[in-house]
Tab-separated table of C-alpha atoms in Angstrom:
chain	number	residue	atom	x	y	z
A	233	UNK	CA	3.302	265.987	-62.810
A	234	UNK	CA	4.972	266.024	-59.447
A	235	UNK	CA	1.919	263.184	-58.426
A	236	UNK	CA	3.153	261.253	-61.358
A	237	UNK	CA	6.881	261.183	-60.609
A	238	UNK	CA	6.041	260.175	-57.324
A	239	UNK	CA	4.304	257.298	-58.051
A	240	UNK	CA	6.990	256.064	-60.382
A	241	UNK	CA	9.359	256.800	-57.104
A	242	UNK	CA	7.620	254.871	-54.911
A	243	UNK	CA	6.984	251.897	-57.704
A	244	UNK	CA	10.539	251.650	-58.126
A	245	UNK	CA	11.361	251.334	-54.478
A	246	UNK	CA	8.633	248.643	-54.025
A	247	UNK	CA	10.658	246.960	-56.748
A	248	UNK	CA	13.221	246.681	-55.088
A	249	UNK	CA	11.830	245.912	-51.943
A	250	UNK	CA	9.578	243.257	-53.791
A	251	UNK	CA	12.889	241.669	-54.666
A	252	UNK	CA	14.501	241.779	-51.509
A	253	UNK	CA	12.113	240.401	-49.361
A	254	UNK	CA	11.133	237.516	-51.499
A	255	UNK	CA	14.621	236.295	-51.430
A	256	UNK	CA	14.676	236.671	-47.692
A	257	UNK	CA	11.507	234.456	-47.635
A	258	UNK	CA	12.752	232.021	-50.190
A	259	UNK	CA	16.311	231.683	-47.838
A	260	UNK	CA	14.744	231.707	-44.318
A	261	UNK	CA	11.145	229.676	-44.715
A	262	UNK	CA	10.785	226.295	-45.322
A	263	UNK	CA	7.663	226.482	-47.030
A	264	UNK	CA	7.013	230.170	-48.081
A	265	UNK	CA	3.515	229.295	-49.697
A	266	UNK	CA	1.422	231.355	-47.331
A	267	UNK	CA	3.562	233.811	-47.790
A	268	UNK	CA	3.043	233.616	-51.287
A	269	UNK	CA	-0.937	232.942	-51.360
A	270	UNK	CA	-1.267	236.307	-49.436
A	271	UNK	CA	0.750	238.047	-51.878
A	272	UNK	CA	-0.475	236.450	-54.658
A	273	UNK	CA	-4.408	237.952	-53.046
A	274	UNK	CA	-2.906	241.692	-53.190
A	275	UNK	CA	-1.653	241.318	-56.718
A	276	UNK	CA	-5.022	239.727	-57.392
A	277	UNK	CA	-6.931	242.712	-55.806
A	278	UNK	CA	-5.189	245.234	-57.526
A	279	UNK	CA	-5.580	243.888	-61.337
A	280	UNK	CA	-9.037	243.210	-60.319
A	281	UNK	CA	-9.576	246.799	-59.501
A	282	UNK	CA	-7.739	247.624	-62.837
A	283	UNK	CA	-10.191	245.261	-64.818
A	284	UNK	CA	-13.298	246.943	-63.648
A	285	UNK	CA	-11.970	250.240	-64.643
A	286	UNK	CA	-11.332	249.343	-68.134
A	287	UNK	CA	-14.931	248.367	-69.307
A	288	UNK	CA	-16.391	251.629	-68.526
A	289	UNK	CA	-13.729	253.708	-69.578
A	290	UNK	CA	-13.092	252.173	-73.053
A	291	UNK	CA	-16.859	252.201	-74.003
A	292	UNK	CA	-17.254	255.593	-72.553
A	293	UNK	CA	-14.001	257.162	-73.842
A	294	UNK	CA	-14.412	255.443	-77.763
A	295	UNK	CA	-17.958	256.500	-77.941
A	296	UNK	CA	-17.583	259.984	-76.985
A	297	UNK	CA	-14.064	260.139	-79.437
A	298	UNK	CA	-16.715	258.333	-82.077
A	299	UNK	CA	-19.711	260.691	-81.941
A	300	UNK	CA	-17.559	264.119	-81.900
A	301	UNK	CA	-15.346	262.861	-84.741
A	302	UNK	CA	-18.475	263.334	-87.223
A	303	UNK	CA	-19.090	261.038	-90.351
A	304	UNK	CA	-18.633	257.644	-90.427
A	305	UNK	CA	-16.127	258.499	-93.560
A	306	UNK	CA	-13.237	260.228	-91.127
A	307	UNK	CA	-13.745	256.712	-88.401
A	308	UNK	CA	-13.224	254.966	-91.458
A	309	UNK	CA	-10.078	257.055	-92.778
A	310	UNK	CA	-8.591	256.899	-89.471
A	311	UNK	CA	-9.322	253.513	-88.825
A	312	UNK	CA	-7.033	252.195	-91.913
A	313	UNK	CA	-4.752	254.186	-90.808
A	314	UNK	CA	-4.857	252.999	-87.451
A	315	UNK	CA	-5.205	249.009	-88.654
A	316	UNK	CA	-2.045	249.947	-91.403
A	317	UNK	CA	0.530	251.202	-89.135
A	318	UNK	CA	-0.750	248.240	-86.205
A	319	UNK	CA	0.162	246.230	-89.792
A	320	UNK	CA	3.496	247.526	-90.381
A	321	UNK	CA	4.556	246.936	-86.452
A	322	UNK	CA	3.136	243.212	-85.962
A	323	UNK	CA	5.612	241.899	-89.254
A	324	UNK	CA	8.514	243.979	-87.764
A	325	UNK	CA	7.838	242.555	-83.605
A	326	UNK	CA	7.668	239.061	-85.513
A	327	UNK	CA	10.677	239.188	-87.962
A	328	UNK	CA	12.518	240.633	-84.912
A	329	UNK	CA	11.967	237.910	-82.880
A	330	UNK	CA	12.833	235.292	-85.658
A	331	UNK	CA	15.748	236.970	-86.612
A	332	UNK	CA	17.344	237.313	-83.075
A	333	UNK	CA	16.280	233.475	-82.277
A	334	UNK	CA	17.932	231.978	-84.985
A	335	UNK	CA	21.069	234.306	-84.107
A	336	UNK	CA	21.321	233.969	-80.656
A	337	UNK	CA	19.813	230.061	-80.914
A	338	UNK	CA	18.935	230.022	-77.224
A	339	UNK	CA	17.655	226.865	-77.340
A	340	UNK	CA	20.813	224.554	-78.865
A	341	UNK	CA	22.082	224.642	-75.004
A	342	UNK	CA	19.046	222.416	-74.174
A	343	UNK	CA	20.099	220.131	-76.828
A	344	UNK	CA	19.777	216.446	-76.023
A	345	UNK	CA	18.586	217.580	-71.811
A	346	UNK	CA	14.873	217.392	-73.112
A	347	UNK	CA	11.989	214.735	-71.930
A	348	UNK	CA	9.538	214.569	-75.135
A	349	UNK	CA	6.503	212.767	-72.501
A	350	UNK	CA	3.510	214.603	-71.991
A	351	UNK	CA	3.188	217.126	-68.982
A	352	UNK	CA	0.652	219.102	-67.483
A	353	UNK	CA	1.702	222.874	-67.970
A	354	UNK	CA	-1.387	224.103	-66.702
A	355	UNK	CA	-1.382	226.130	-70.508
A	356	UNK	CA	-4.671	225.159	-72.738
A	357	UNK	CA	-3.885	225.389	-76.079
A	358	UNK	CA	-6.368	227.742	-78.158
A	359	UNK	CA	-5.912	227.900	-81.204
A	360	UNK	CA	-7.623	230.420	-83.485
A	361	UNK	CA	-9.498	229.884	-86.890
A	362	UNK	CA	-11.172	232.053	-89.068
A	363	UNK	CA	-14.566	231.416	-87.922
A	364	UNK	CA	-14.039	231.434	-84.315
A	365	UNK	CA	-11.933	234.847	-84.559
A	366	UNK	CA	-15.564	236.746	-86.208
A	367	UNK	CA	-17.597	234.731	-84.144
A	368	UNK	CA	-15.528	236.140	-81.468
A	369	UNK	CA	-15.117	240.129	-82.697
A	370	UNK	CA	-18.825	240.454	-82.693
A	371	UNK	CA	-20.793	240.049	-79.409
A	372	UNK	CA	-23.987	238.287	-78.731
A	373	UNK	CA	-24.216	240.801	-75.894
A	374	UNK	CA	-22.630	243.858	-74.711
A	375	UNK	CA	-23.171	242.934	-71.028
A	376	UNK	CA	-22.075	240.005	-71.636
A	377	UNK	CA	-18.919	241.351	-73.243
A	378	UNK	CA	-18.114	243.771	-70.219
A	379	UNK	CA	-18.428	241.447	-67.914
A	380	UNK	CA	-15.410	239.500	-69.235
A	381	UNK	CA	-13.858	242.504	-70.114
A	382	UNK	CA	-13.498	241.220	-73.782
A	383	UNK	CA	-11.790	244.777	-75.274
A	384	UNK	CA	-12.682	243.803	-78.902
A	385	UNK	CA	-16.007	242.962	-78.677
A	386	UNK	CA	-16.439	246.403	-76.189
A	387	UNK	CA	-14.790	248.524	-79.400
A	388	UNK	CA	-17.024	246.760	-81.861
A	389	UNK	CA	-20.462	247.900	-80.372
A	390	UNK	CA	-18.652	251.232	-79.261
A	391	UNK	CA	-18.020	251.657	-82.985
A	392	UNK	CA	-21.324	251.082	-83.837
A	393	UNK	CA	-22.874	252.858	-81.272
A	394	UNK	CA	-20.821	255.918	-81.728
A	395	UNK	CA	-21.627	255.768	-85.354
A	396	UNK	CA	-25.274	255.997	-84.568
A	397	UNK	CA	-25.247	258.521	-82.202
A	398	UNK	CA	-23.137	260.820	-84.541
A	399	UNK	CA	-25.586	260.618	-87.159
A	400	UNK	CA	-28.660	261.102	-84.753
A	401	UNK	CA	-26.567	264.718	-84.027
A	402	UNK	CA	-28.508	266.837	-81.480
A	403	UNK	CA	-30.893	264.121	-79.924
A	404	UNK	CA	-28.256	262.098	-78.830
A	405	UNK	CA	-25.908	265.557	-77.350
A	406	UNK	CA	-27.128	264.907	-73.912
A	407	UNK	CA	-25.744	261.221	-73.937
A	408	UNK	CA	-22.792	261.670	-75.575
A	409	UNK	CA	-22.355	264.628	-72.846
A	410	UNK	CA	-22.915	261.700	-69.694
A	411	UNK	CA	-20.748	259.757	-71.493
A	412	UNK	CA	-18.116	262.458	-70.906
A	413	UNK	CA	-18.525	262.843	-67.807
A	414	UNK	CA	-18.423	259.121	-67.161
A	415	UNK	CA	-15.339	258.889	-68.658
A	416	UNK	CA	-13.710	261.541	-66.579
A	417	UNK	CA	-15.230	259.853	-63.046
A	418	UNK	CA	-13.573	256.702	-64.476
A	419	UNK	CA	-10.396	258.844	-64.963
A	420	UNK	CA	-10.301	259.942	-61.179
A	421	UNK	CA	-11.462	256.828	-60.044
A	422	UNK	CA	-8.190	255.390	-61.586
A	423	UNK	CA	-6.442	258.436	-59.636
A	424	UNK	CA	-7.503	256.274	-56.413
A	425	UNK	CA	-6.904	252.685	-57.684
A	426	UNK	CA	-3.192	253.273	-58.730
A	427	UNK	CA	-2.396	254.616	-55.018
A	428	UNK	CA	-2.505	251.313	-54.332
A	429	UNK	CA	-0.270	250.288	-57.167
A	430	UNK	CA	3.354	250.037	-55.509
A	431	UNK	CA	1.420	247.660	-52.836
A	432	UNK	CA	0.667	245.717	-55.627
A	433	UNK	CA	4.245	245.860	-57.201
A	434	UNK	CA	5.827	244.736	-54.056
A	435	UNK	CA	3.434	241.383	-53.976
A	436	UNK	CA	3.881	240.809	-57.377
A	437	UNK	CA	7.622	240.700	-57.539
A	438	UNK	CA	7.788	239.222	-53.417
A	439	UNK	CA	5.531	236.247	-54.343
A	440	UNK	CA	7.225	235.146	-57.271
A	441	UNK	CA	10.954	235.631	-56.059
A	442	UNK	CA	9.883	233.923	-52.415
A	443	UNK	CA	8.231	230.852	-54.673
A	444	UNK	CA	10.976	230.378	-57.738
A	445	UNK	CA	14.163	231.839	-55.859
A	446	UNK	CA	16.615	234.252	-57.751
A	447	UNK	CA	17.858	231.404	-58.783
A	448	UNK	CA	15.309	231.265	-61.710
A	449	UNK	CA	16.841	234.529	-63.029
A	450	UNK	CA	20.557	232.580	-62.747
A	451	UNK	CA	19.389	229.120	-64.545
A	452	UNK	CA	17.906	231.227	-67.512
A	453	UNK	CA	19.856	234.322	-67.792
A	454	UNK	CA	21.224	233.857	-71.073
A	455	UNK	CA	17.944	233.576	-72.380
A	456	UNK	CA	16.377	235.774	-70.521
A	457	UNK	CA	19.668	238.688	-71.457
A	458	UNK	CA	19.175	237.727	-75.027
A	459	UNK	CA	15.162	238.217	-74.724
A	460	UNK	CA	15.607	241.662	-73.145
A	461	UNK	CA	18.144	242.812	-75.554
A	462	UNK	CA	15.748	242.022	-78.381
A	463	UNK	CA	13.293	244.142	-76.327
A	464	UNK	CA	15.443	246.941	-76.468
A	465	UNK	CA	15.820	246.723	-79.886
A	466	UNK	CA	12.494	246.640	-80.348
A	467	UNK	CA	12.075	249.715	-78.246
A	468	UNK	CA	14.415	251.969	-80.441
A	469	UNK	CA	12.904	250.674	-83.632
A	470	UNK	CA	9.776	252.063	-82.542
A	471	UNK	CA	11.249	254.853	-81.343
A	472	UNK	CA	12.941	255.325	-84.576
A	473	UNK	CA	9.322	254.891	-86.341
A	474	UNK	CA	8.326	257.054	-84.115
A	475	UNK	CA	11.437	259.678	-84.901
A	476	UNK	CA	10.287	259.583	-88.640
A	477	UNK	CA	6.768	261.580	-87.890
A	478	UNK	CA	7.065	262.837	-84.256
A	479	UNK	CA	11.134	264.287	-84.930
A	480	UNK	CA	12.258	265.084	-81.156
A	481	UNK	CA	8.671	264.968	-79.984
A	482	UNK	CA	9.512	260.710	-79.461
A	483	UNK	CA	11.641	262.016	-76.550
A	484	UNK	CA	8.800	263.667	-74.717
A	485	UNK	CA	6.284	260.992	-75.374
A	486	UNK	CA	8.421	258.666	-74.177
A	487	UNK	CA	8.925	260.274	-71.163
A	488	UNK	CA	5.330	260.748	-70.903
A	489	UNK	CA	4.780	256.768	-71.319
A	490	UNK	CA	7.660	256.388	-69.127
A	491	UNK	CA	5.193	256.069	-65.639
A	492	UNK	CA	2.394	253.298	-67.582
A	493	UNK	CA	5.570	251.461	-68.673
A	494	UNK	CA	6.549	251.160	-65.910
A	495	UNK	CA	3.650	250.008	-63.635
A	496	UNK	CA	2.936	247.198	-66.884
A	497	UNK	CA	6.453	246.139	-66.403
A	498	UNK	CA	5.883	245.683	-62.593
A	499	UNK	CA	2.543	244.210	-62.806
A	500	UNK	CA	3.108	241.991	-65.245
A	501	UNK	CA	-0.326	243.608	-67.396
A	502	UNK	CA	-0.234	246.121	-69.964
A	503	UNK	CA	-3.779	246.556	-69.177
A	504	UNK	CA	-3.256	247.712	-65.621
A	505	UNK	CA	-1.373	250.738	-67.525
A	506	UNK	CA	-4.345	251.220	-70.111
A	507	UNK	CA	-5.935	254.014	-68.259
A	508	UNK	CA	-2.316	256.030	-67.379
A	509	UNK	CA	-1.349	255.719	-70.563
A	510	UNK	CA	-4.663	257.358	-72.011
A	511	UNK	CA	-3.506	260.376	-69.608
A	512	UNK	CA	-0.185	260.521	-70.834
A	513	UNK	CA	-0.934	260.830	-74.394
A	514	UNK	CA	-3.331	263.573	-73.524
A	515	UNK	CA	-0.840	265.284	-71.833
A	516	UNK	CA	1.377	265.092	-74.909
A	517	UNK	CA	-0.998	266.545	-76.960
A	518	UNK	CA	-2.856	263.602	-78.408
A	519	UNK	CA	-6.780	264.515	-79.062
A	520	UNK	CA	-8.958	262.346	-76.477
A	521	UNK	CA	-11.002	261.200	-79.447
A	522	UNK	CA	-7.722	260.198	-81.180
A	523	UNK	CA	-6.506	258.278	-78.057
A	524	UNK	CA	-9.220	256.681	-76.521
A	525	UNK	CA	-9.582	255.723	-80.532
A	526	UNK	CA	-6.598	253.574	-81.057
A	527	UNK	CA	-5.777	252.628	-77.669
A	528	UNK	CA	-8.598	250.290	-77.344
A	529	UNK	CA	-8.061	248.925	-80.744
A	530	UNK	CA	-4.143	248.470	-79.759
A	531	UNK	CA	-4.882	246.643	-77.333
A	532	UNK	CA	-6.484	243.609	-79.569
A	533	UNK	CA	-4.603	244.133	-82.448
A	534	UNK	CA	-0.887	245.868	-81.878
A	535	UNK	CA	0.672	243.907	-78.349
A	536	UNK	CA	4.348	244.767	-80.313
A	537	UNK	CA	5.980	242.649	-77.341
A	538	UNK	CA	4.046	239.881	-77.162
A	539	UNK	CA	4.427	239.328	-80.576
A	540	UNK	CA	8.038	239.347	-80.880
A	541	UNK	CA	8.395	236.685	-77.683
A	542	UNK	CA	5.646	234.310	-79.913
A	543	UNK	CA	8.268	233.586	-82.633
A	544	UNK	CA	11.367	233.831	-79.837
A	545	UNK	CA	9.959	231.811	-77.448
A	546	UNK	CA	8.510	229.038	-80.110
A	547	UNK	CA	11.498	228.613	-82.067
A	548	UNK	CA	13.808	228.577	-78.549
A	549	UNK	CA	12.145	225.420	-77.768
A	550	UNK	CA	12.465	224.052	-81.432
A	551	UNK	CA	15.974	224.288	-81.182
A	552	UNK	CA	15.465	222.946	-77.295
A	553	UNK	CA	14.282	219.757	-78.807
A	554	UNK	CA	16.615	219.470	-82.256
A	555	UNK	CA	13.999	220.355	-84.410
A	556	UNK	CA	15.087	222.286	-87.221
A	557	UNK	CA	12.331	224.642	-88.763
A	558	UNK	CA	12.802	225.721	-92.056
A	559	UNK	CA	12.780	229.057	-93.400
A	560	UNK	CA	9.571	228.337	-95.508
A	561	UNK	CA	8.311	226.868	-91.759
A	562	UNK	CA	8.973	229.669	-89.659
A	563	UNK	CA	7.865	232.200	-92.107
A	564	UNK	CA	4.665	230.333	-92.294
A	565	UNK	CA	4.410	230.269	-88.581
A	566	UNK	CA	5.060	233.799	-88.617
A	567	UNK	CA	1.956	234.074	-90.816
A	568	UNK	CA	-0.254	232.162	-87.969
A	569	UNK	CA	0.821	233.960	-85.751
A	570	UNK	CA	-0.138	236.932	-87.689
A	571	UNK	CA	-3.808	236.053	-87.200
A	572	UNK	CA	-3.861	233.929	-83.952
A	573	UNK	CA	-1.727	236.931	-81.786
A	574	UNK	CA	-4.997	238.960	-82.807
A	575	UNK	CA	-6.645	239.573	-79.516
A	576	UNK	CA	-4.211	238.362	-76.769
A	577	UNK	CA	-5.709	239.804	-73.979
A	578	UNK	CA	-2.871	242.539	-72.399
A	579	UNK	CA	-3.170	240.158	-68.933
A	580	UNK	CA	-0.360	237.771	-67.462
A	581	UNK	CA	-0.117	234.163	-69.535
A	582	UNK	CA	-1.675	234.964	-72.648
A	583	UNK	CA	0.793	235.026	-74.623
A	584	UNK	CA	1.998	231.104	-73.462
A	585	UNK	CA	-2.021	230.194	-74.617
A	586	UNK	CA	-0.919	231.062	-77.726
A	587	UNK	CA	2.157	229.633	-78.457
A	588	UNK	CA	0.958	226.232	-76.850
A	589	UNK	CA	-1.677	226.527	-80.125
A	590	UNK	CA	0.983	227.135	-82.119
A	591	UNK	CA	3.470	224.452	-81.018
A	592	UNK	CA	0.682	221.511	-81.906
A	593	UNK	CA	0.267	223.022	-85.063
A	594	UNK	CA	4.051	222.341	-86.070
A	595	UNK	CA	4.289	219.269	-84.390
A	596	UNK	CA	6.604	220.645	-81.380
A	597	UNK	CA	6.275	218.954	-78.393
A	598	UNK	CA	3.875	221.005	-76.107
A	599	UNK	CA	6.179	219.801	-72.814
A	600	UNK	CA	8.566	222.709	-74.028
A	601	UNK	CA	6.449	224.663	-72.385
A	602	UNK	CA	7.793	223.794	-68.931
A	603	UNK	CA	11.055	225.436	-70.268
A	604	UNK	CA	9.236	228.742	-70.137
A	605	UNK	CA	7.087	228.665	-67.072
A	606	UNK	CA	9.493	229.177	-64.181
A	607	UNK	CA	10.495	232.595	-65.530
A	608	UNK	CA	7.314	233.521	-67.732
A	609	UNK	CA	6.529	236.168	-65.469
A	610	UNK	CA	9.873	238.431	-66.012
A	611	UNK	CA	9.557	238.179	-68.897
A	612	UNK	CA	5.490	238.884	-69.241
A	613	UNK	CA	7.400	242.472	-67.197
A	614	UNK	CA	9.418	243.732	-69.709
A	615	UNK	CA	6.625	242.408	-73.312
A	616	UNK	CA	3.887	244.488	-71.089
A	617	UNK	CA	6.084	247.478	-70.973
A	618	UNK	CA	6.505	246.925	-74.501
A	619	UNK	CA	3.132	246.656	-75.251
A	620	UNK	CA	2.537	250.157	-73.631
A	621	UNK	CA	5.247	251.635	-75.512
A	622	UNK	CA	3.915	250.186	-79.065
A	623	UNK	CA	0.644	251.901	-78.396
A	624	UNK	CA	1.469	254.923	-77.366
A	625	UNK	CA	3.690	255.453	-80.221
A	626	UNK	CA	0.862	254.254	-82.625
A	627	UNK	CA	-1.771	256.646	-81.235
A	628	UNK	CA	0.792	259.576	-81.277
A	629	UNK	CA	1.740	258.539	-84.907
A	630	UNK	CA	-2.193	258.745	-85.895
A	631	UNK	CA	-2.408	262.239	-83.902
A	632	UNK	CA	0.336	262.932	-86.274
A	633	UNK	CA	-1.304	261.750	-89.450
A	634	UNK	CA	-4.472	263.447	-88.556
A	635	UNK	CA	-3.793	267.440	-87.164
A	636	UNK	CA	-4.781	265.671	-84.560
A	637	UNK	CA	-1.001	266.245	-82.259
A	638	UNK	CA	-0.992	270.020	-80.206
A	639	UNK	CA	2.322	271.426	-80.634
A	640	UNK	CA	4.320	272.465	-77.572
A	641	UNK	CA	3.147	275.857	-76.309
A	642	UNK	CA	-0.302	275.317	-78.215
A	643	UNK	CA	-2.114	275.639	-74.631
A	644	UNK	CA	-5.577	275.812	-76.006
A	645	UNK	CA	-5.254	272.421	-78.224
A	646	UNK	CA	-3.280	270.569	-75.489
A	647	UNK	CA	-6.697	271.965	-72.852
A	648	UNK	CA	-8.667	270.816	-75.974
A	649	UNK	CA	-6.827	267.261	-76.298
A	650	UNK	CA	-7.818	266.928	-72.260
C-alpha cells in the first residue's frame, strides 16, 4: 500500500512538473520540436512497455479465471451478466453525452468561423459494419492477434481455450498451473515497468504543453470545462450504480482504482492502467477469475468515457457548422455508435477514428475534426480515467452478482481473490 501511494505521489508531482516545464519550453525556444521528439520517445517507450505486458497477462490471467470457474454453463451465466450491465452503461455514457451537448451547445460559438474545404487531419475514418466487426472478433491466428495486441480477438481464443481445458480437468492441471504462474511473473514484471511511469507522465504532459502552449487549454476552455463536468457526472452515476450493489463498499473501490486512474489520466491510455487496475480489484476483494474475466472484455466492449465524448464531441461540431441534427438523427447516431464504439482500442486517438466514421455517415464535414485535435489529448486524460473507473465498477458489480466479492475482514477470501 505504502508502494502504491507513492507512486501516485510521485505521478502527481511529475504532473505538475510536466506542465511547468513545457510552458517554459514553449516561452523560451523558438522551435521546441526536439524537445518534443525526445519526449514524445519516453512516452513512446513507456506505453510500449505497457503493450507487451498486456498480451501475456490477459491470455494468461482469462484462461486460468476460465478453467477454475468449471462448466461452460457458469462462463456463460456470468458472461450475460457481464455483456448486460456493459449494456446498461454504454446507453447511459451515450445519452449523457447527448443530453449535456445539446444543453451546453458548445459548438453554436463556432457558428459561421468554420471553413467546410477538405483538410488533412491525419484521422482515417473506419467505419464498422457487421461483417467486418465478426470478421474482426474471431482471429485467423492467435500470434497474429498478440502481436497487435488486438484484446478481443486475445479473449475470444482465451474463451475457447479455457473452455477446453476445463473440460479436459486433470490432464490439463499442470498448464493451467504455468499459466498461473505466468500470470503472476507478468504481475511483477508490471511492478518494474510502472517505476518508470512518472518519467513517462512528465514527457507526456512536457511534450504536448511545449508543442500546443497553455494556450490550447485557454482557446477551448469552455468546452473543455463543459466536457469535464459531464465526466464528473458520469463518474457519480457510476458511482451511484455502483452504490446500488456495493452500498459503502463504492468508497473503497474507488479508492482502490484511485492509483490506475490516475496513471490512465496522465498517460493518456486506459490500457497502460489495465494491469494496476487488475491488482486493485484483487485487493478489494474481487476473485482473480472474476477480474481478469471482465476486465479484458471491458476493455472492447464497456470504454464508459469514450463513449460519452463520441456523441459530445460529434454533435459539438454539428452545431460548429449550423447543422441541426434531429432528435430521430442523433438517436440514430447514438445507435451506430452503439455498435461501431465496440472495440476502441483503450490507446490515445481512437476514439477521433471513430467519430471521423461517424461524421461521413451523417454528412458532417470531416474538417471538424481540426476543431478537436489541438486539445484531443486532455481530453483522451480525463475519458481514460473514465474508462478505468467504468471497469472497475463493472467487475466489482459482477463479484457482487456472483459471491464472488470478500467482505472486509474475510482474510482468507481476500488471500483467495489474490
Amino acid at each position: 500500500m505504502q508502494k502504491k501511494s507513492r507512486l501516485t505521489t510521485y505521478i502527481l508531482l511529475a504532473l505538475v512538473l510536466g506542465i511547468i516545464t513545457g510552458y517554459f519550453v514553449n516561452a523560451n525556444v523558438a522551435t521546441p520540436t526536439g524537445f518534443v521528439d525526445s519526449m514524445s520517445l519516453l512516452t513512446t517507450v513507456f506505453l510500449r512497455l505497457i503493450k507487451m505486458i498486456i498480451a501475456p497477462l490477459v491470455f494468461a490471467t482469462l484462461v486460468v479465471g476460465i478453467a477454475r470457474m468449471g462448466d461452460a454453463s457458469e462462463v456463460g451465466r456470468i458472461g450475460l451478466k457481464t455483456m448486460g450491465w456493459f449494456f446498461l452503461a454504454s446507453v447511459m455514457s451515450l445519452s449523457l453525452g447527448l443530453v449535456l451537448v445539446n444543453i451546453f451547445r458548445p459548438g453554436d460559438a463556432l457558428l459561421g468561423h468554420m471553413s467546410t474545404a477538405a483538410s488533412n487531419t491525419g484521422i482515417v475514418a473506419s467505419s464498422l459494419s457487421l461483417k467486418d466487426f465478426v470478421t474482426h472478433l474471431v482471429p485467423a491466428s492467435i500470434v497474429d492477434g498478440m502481436a497487435k495486441n488486438e484484446i478481443l480477438q486475445i479473449v475470444v481464443f482465451s474463451l475457447f481455450f479455457g473452455i477446453a481445458a476445463a473440460a479436459i480437468g486433470e490432464k490439463a492441471r499442470i498448464l493451467i498451473d504455468a499459466l498461473d504462474g505466468l500470470a503472476h511473473i507478468m504481475l511483477k514484471v508490471t511492478g518494474y515497468v510502472m517505476a518508470f511511469a512518472p518519467i513517462a507522465v512528465f514527457a507526456a504532459v512536457a511534450g504536448t504543453i511545449a508543442k500546443s502552449g497553455l494556450g490550447v487549454l485557454s482557446t477551448y476552455g469552455v468546452f473543455m470545462a463543459e466536457f469535464y463536468l459531464g465526466i464528473m457526472i458520469l463518474w457519480g452515476l457510476l458511482m451511484f450504480a455502483g452504490f446500488l450493489f456495493l452500498k459503502k463498499r463504492v468508497f473503497a473501490l474507488m479508492g482502490e482504482l484511485r492509483g490506475p486512474a490516475l496513471l490512465a489520466f496522465s498517460t493518456a491510455s486506459s490500457e497502460a492502467a489495465y494491469p494496476k487496475t487488475l491488482e486493485g480489484l484483487e485487493r478489494f476483494g474481487v476473485r482473480n477469475r472474476i477480474a481478469s474475466f471482465v476486465l479484458p472484455i471491458g476493455y472492447s466492449f464497456n470504454l464508459d468515457g469514450s463513449m460519452m465524448y463520441c456523441t459530445f464531441a460529434t454533435v459539438f461540431i454539428a452545431q460548429a457548422y449550423g447543422i441541426e441534427m434531429t432528435l430521430a438523427e442523433q438517436i440514430t447516431m447514438m445507435a451506430v455508435l452503439m455498435v461501431t464504439s465496440k472495440g476502441i482500442a483503450g490507446v490515445p486517438r481512437a476514439s477521433l477514428v471513430v467519430i471521423a466514421a461517424t461524421l461521413s455517415q451523417f454528412n458532417i464535414p470531416e474538417a471538424g475534426l481540426l476543431l478537436l485535435l489541438g486539445i484531443d489529448h486532455f481530453l483522451d486524460m480525463a475519458r481514460s480515467a473514465t474508462n478505468v473507473v467504468g471497469n472497475g465498477v463493472a467487475a466489482a458489480v459482477v463479484a457482487k452478482w456472483e459471491g464472488e466479492l470478500a467482505h472486509p475482514g474475510d482474510e482468507e477470501m481476500i488471500k483467495d481473490a489474490a
